[in-house]
Coordinates of C-alpha atoms and ligand atoms in Angstrom, one line a residue:
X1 CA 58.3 130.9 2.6
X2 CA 60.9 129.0 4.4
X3 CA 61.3 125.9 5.9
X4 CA 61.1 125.7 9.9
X5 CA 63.5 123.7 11.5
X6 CA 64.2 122.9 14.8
X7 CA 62.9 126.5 15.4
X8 CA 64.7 128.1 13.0
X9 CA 64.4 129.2 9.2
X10 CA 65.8 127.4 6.9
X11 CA 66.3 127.8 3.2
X12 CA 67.9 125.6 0.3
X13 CA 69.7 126.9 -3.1
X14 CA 66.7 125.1 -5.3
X15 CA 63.2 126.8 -5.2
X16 CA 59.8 126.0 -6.6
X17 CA 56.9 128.1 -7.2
X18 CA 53.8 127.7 -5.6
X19 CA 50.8 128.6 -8.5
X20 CA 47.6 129.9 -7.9
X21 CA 45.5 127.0 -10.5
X22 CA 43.0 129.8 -11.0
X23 CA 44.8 132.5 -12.8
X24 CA 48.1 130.8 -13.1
X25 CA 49.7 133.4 -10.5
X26 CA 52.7 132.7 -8.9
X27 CA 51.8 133.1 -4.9
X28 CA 55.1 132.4 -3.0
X29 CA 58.3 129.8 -3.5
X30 CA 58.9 127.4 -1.0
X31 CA 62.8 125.6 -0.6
X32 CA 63.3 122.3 -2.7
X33 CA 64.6 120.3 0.2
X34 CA 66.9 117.7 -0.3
X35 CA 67.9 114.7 1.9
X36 CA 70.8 116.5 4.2
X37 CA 68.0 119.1 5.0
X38 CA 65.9 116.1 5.9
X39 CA 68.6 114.7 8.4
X40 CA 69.0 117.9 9.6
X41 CA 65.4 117.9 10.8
X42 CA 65.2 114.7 12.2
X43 CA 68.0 114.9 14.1
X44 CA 66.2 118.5 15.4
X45 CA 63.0 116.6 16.3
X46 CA 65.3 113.7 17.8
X47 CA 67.0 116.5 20.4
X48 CA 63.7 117.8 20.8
X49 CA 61.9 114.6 22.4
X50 CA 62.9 115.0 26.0
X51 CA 61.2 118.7 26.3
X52 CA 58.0 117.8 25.3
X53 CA 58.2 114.7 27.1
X54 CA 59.0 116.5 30.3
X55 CA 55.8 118.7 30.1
X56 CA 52.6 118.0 32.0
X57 CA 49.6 116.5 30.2
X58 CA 47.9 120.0 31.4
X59 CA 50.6 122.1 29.6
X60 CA 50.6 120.4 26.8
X61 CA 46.4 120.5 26.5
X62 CA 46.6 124.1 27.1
X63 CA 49.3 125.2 24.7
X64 CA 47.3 123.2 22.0
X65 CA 43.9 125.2 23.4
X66 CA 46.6 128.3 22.6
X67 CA 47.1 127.7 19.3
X68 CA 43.5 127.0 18.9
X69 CA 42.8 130.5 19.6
X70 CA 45.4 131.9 17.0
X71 CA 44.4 129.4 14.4
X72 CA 41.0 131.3 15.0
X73 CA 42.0 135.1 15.0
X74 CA 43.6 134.1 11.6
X75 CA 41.1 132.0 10.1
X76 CA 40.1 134.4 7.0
X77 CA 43.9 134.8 6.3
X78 CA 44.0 131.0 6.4
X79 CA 41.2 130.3 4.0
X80 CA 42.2 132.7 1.1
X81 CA 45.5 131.5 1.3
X82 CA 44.1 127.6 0.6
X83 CA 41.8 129.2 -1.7
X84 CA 44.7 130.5 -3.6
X85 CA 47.0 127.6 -3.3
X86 CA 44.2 125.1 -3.7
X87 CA 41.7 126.6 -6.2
X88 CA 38.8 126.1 -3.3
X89 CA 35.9 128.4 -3.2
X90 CA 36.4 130.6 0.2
X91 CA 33.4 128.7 1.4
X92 CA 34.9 125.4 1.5
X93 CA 38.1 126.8 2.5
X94 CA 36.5 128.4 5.5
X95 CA 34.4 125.1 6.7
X96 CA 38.2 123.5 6.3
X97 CA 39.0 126.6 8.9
X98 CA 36.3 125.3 11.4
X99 CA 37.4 122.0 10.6
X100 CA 40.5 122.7 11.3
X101 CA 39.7 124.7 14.7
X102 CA 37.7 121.7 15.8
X103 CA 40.2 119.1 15.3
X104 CA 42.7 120.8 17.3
X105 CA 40.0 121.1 19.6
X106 CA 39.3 117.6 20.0
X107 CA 43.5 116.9 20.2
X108 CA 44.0 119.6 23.4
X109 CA 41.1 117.7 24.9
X110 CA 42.5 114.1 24.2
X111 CA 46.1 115.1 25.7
X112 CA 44.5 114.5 29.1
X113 CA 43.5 111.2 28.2
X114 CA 46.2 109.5 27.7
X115 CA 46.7 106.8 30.2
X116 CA 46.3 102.5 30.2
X117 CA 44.5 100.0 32.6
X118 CA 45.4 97.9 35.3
X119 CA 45.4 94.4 33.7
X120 CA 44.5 91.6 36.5
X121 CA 47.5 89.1 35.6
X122 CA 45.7 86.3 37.9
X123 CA 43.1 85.7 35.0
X124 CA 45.7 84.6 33.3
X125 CA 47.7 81.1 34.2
X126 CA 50.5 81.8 37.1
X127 CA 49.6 85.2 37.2
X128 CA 48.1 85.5 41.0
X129 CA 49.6 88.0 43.3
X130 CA 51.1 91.0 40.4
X131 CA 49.2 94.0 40.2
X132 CA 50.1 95.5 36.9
X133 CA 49.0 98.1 34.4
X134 CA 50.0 99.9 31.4
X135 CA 50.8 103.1 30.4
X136 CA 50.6 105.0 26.8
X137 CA 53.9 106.4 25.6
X138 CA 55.3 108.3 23.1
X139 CA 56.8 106.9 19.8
X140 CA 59.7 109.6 19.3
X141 CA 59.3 110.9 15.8
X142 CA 56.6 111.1 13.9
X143 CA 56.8 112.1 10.1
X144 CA 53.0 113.4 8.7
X145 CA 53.2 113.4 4.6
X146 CA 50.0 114.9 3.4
X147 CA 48.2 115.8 0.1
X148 CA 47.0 118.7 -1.6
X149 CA 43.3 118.5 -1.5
X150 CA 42.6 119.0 2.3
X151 CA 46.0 120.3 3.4
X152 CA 45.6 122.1 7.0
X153 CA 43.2 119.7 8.4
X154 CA 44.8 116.4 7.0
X155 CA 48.0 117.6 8.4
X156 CA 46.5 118.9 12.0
X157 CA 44.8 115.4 12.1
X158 CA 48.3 113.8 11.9
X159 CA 50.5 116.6 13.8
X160 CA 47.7 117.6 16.7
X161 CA 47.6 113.7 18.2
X162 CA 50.7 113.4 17.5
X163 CA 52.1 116.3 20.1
X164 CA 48.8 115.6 22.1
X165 CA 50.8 112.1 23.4
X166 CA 53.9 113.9 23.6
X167 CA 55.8 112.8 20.0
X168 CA 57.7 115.4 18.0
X169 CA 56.8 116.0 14.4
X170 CA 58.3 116.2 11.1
X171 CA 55.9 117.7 8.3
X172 CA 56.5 116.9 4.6
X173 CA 53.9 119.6 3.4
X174 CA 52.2 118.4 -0.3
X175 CA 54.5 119.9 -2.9
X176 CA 51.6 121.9 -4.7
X177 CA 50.4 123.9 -1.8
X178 CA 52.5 123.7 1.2
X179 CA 51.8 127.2 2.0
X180 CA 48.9 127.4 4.4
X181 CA 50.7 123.9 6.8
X182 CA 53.9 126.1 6.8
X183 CA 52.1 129.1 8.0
X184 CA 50.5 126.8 10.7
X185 CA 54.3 124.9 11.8
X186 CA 55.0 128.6 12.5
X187 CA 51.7 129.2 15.2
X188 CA 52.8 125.7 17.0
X189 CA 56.4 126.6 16.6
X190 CA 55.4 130.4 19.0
X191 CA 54.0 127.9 21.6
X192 CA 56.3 124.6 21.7
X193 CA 60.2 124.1 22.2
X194 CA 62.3 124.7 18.9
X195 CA 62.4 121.0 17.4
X196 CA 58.9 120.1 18.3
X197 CA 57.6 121.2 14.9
X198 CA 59.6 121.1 11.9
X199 CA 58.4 121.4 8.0
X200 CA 60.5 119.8 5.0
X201 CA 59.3 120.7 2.0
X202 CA 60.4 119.5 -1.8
X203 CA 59.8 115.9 -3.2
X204 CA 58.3 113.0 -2.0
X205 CA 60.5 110.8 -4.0
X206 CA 63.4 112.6 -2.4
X207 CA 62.6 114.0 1.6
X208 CA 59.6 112.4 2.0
X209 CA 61.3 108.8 0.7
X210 CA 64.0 110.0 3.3
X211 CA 61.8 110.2 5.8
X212 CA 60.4 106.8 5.2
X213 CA 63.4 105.0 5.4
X214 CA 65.2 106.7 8.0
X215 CA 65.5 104.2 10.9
X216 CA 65.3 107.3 13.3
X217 CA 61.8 108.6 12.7
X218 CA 59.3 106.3 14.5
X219 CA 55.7 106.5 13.1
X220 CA 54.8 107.5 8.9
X221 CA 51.5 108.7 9.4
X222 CA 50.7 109.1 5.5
X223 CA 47.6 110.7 3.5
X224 CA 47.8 110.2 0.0
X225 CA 47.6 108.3 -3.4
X226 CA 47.6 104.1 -3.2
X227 CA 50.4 103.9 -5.7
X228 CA 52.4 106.1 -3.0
X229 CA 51.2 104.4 0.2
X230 CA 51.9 101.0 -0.7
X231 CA 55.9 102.1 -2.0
X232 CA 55.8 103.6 1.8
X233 CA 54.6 100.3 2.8
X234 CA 57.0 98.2 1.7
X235 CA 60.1 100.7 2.3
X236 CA 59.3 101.9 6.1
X237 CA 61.0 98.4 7.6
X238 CA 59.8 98.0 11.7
X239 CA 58.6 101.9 12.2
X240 CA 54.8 102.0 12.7
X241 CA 53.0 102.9 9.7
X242 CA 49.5 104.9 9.1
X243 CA 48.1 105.1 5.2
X244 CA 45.0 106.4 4.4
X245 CA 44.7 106.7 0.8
X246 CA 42.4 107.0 -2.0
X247 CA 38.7 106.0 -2.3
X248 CA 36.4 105.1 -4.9
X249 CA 32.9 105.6 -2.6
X250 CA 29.7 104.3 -4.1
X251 CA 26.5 106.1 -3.8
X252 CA 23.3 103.2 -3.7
X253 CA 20.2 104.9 -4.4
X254 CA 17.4 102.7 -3.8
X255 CA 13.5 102.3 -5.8
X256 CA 11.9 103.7 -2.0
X257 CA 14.9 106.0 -2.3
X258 CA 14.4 109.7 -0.8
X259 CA 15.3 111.1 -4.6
X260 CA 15.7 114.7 -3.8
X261 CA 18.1 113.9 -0.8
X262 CA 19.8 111.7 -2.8
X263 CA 20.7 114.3 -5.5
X264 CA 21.3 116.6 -3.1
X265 CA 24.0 114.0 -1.4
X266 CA 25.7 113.8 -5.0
X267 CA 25.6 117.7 -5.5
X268 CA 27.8 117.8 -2.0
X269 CA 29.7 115.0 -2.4
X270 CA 30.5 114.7 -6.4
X271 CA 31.1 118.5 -6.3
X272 CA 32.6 119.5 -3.4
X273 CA 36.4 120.7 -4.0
X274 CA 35.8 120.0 -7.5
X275 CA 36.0 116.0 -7.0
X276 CA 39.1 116.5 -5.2
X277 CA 38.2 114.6 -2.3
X278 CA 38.9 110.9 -0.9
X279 CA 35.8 110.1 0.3
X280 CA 33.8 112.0 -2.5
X281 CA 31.1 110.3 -4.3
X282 CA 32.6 108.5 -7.5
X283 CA 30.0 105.6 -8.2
X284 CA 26.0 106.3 -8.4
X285 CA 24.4 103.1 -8.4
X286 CA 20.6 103.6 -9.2
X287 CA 18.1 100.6 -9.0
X288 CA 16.8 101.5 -12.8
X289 CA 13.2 102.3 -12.0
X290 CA 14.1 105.2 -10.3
X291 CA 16.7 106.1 -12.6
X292 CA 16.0 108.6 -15.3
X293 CA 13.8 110.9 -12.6
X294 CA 17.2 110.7 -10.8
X295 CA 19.1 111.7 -13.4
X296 CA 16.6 114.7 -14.7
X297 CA 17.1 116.1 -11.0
X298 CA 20.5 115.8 -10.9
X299 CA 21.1 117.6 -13.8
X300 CA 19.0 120.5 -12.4
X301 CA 21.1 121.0 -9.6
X302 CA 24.2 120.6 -11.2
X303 CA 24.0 123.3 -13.6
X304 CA 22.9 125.0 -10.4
X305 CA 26.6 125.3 -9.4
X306 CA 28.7 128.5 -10.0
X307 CA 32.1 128.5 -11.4
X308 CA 34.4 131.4 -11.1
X309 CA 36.8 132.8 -8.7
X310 CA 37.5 130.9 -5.6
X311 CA 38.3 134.0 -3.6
X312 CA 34.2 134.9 -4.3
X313 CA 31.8 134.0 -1.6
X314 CA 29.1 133.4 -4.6
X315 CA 31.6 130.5 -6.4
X316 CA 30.6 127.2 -5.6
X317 CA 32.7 125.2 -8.2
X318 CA 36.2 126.1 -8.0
X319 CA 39.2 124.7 -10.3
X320 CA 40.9 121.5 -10.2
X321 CA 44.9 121.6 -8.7
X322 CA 46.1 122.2 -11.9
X323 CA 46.1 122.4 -16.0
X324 CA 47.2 118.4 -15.8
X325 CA 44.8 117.4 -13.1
X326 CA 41.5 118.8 -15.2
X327 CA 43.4 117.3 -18.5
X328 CA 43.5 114.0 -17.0
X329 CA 39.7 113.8 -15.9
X330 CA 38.8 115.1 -19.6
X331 CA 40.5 112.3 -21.0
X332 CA 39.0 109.7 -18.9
X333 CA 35.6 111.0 -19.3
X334 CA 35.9 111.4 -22.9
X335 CA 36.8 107.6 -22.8
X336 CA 34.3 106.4 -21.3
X337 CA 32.0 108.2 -23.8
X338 CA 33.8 106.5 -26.8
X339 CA 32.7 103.5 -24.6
X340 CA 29.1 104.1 -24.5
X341 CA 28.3 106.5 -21.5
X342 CA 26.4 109.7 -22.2
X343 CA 27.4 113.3 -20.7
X344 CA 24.0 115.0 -19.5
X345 CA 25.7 117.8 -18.6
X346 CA 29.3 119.3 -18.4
X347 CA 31.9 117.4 -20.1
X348 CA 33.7 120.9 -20.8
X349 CA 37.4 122.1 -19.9
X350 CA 39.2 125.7 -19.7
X351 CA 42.9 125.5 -18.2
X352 CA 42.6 123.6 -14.7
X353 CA 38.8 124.3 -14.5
X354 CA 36.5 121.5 -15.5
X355 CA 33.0 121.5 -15.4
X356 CA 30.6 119.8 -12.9
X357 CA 29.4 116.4 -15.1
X358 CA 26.7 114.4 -14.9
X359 CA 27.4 111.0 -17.0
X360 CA 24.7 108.2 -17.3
X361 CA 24.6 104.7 -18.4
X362 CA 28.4 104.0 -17.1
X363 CA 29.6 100.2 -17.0
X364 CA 31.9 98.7 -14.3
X365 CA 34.2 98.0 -17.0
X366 CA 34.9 101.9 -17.7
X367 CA 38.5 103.6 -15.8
X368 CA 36.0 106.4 -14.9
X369 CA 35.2 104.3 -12.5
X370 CA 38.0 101.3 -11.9
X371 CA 40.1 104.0 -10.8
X372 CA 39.7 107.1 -8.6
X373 CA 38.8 109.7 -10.8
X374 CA 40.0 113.0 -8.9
X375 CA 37.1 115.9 -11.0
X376 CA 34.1 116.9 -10.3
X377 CA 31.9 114.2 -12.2
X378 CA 29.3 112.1 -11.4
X379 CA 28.8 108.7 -13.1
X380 CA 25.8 107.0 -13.0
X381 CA 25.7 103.3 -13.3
X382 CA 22.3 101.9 -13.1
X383 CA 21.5 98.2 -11.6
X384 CA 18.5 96.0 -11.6
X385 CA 18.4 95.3 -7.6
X386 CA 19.5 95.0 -3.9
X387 CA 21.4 92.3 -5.0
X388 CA 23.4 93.8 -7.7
X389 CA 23.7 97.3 -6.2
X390 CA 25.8 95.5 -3.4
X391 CA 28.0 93.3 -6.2
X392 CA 28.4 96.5 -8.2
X393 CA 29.7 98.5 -4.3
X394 CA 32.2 96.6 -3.8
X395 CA 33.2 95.3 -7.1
X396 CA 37.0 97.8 -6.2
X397 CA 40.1 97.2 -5.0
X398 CA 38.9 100.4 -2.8
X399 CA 37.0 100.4 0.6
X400 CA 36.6 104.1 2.2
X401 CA 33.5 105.2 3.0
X402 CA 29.8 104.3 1.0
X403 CA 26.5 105.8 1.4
X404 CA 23.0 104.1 1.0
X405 CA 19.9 106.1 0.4
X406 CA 16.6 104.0 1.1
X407 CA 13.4 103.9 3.3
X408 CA 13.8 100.4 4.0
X409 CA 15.0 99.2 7.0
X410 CA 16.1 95.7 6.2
X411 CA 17.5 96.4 2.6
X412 CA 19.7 99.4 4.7
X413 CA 21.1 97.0 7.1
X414 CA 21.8 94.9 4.8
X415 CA 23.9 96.8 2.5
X416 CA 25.4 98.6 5.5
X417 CA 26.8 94.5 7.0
X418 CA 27.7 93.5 3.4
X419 CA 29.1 96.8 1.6
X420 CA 33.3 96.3 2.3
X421 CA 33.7 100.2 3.3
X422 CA 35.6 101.5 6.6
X423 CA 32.1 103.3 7.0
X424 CA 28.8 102.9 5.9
X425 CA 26.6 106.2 6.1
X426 CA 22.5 105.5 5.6
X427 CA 20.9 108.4 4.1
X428 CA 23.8 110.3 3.6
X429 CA 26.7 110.2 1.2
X430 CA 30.2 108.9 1.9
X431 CA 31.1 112.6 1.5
X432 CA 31.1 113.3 5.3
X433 CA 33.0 113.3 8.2
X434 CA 33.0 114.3 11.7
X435 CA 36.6 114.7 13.1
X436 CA 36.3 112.6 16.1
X437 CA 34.9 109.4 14.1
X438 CA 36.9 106.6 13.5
X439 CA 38.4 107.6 9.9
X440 CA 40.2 104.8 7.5
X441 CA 39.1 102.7 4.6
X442 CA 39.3 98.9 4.0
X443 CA 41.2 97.2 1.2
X444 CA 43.4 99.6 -0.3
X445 CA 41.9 102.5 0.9
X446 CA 44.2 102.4 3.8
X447 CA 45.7 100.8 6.9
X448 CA 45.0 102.1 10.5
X449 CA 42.6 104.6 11.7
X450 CA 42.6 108.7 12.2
X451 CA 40.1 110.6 14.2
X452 CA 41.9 112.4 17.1
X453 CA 41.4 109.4 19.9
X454 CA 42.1 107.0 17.3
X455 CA 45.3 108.4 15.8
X456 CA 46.9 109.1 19.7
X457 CA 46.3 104.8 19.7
X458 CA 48.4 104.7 16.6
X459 CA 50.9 107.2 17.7
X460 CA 51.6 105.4 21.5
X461 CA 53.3 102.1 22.3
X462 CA 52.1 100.2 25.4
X463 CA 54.3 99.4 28.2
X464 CA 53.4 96.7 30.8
X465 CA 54.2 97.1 34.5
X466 CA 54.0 94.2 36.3
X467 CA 54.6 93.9 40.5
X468 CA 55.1 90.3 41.9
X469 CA 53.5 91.4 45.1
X470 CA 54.2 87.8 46.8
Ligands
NAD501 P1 50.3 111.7 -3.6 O1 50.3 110.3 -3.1 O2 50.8 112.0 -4.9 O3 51.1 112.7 -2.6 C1 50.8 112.7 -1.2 C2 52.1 113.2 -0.5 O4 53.1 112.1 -0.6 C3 52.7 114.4 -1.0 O5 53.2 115.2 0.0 C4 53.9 113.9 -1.9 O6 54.9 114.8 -2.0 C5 54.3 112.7 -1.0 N1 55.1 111.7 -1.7 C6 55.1 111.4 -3.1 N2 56.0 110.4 -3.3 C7 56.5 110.0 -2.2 C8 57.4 109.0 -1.8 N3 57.9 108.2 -2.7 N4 57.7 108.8 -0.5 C9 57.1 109.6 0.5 N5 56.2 110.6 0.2 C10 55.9 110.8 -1.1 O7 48.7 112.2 -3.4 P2 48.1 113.5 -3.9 O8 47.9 113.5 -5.4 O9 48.7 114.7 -3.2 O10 46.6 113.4 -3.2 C11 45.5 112.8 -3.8 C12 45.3 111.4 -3.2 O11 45.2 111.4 -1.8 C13 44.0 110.8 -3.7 O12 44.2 109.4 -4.0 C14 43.1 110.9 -2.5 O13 42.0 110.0 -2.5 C15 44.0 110.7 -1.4 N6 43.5 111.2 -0.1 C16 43.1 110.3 0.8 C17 42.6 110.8 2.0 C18 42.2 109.9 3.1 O14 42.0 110.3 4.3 N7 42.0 108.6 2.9 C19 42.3 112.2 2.2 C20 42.7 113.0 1.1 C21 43.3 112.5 0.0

């Protein structure tokens, strides 16, 4: 598939293979971009500023509510494609669909929202007799760089806002699957002026590094890895910056716990996507009385879960993003049994699939859980109290999302004021997300917030008009 830019397609000499994790398949080849082709589409987006500018709010809302409607006429063409590209069971892949549908949704509606406030100058010293307000304006250029896990709706919640307040886009697709964002680019690209929407694909160390530095894009709205977000940091100079990165979510099950919930909340957030999720569950913390009936359950419903082809409505575990990706997790789990920890169930690898694990008696000292381990296990590290449960949640350099499970009110509130987590969910996991919430973690789980209403603040400046009415 080629490249789109400035409306047109565009090819390069150097081509990479897109691979189906599942069966190794090769699905498509996609350009490797290099930096000219890069220029080439900023410039494109640059030219292509003042034509979406000149559009009314209203046409802008309803050539988003357009594409809405073709996103959904092609939603099962959409989903096996990320079920090829991604290894994702067609289930998940069609809930990213709806996902997907609803966040463009929420971005047509928000285009007709964008306006400021009169600010009353007199409460301020000297300031009688203005009348001034502000209005919401467009950056210029905004460049979305997005992973592989969640690829359509990660980009849509970068590229939907972004048009929504009237900024062109540049999309550096994730270089594993870029597939199923290309084929999107191409549904905006029917609706808006050539140069509104343009795709670069290749490497992030090459276009997307471009992209970063280039002092004429004006907003790096990024999804990814910390090691990669904070290189973006420190390279983007004065352009406005957007990272939300990776998460390392505890999971606090409580003695007065809800048990079956609980495990229920692991099987759909541990699980889902094989582990390949930001916000999945990666730390069980389990007051100890409670723990072993915990684990038994868990273990029931894990081996629950059906591996097999993602393309079958029946598969529930699919495989990871590739060979490496499942070789890495077996390595860390099979460190932190050397360690001490014990596999309950699953500890088993074939080619890029790796089975759903249950692993009890993990330590805080342990990389399966220091870092973000990106597979479907479940680590269970089991504390003595409140008290420790909390010390144990936030004992991370990461801060995304948490979950508590308990039927006390008091011990919930408190772990909800004192866990360090951009969100704190009570009786649910941290595996969950609505897409008009206020998204982005704390500490190095990111800087700035997504969520359509939330990312159009991001993607505007704020101009002040003042009249000296005296
Ligand atoms: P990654 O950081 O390796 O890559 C993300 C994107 O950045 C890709 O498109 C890649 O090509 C590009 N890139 C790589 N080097 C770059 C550079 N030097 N300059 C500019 N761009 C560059 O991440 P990944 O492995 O694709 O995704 C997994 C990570 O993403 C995990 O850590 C996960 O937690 C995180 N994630 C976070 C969220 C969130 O919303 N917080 C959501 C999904 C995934």
């Amino acid at each position: 598939m080629d490249m789109l830019i400035g409306g047109k397609h565009v090819s390069s000499e150097d081509n990479e293979n897109v691979i189906n994790p599942y069966n190794g398949e090769v699905i498509d080849t996609v350009p490797i971009a290099h930096r000219q082709t890069a220029d080439l589409a900023i410039q494109e987006a640059n030219n292509a500023k003042e034509s979406l500018q000149e559009m009314s709010a209203f046409k802008v809302s309803n050539k988003l509510f357009n594409v809405v409607e073709k996103l959904k006429e092609n939603r099962e063409d959409f989903a096996r494609l990320l079920s090829l590209e991604v290894g994702k069971p067609i289930k998940e892949s069609l809930v990213e669909l709806d996902r997907s549908i609803e966040t463009l949704k929420l971005a047509a509606e928000e285009a007709k929202r964008i306006y400021g406030e009169s600010v009353p100058l007199d409460a301020g010293l000297n300031g009688k007799g203005f009348f001034a307000f502000t209005q919401r304006l467009p950056l210029g250029v905004v460049a979305a760089i997005t992973p592989f896990n969640y690829p359509l709706n990660l980009t849509i919640h970068k590229i939907a806002p972004a048009i929504a307040c009237k900024n062109t886009v540049i999309i550096k697709p994730p270089t594993e699957a870029p597939l199923t964002v290309m084929k999107f680019a191409e549904l905006l690209d029917e609706e808006f002026p050539d140069g509104v929407v343009n795709t670069v694909t290749g490497y992030g160390s090459e276009v997307g590094d471009y992209l970063v530095t280039s002092t004429e894009v004006n907003k790096i709205s990024f999804t990814g890895s910390v090691t990669t977000g904070m290189m973006i940091s420190q390279k983007a100079g004065m352009k406005k910056v957007t990272l939300e990165l990776g998460g390392n979510d505890p999971m606090v099950v409580l003695k007065d716990a809800d048990i079956d919930k609980a495990v229920k909340g692991v099987i759909n957030g541990a699980f889902l996507n094989a582990g390949q999720v930001c916000m999945g569950v990666k730390r069980i913390i389990v007051e100890d009385e409670i723990a072993d009936e915990f684990a038994q359950k868990l273990v029931v419903e894990t081996e629950k879960l059906v591996r097999g082809n993602p393309l079958d409505l029946k598969t529930t575990l699919g495989t990871l993003i590739s060979q490496k990706a499942a070789k890495q997790v077996e390595e860390t789990v099979h460190n932190a049994v050397e360690s001490g920890a014990q596999i309950l169930t699953g500890g088993a690898r074939d080619g890029a699939f790796y089975e759903a694990t249950v692993i009890d008696n993990v330590t805080t000292d342990m990389d399966l859980v220091i870092n973000e381990t990106f597979g479907p296990v479940a680590p269970i590290i089991r504390v003595n109290n409140v008290d420790e449960a909390i010390q144990v949640a936030n004992d991370t350099e990461y801060g995304l999302q948490a979950g508590v499970f308990t039927a006390d009110y008091a011990n919930a509130m408190r772990c909800a004021q004192e866990i360090e987590a951009g969100t704190v969910f009570i009786n649910k996991q941290s595996t969950f997300r609505t897409d008009n919430m206020p998204f982005g973690g704390f500490k190095n789980s990111g800087v700035g917030k997504e969520g359509i209403k939330y990312a159009v603040e991001e993607m505007t400046k704020t101009k002040l008009i003042g009249l000296n009415l005296r």
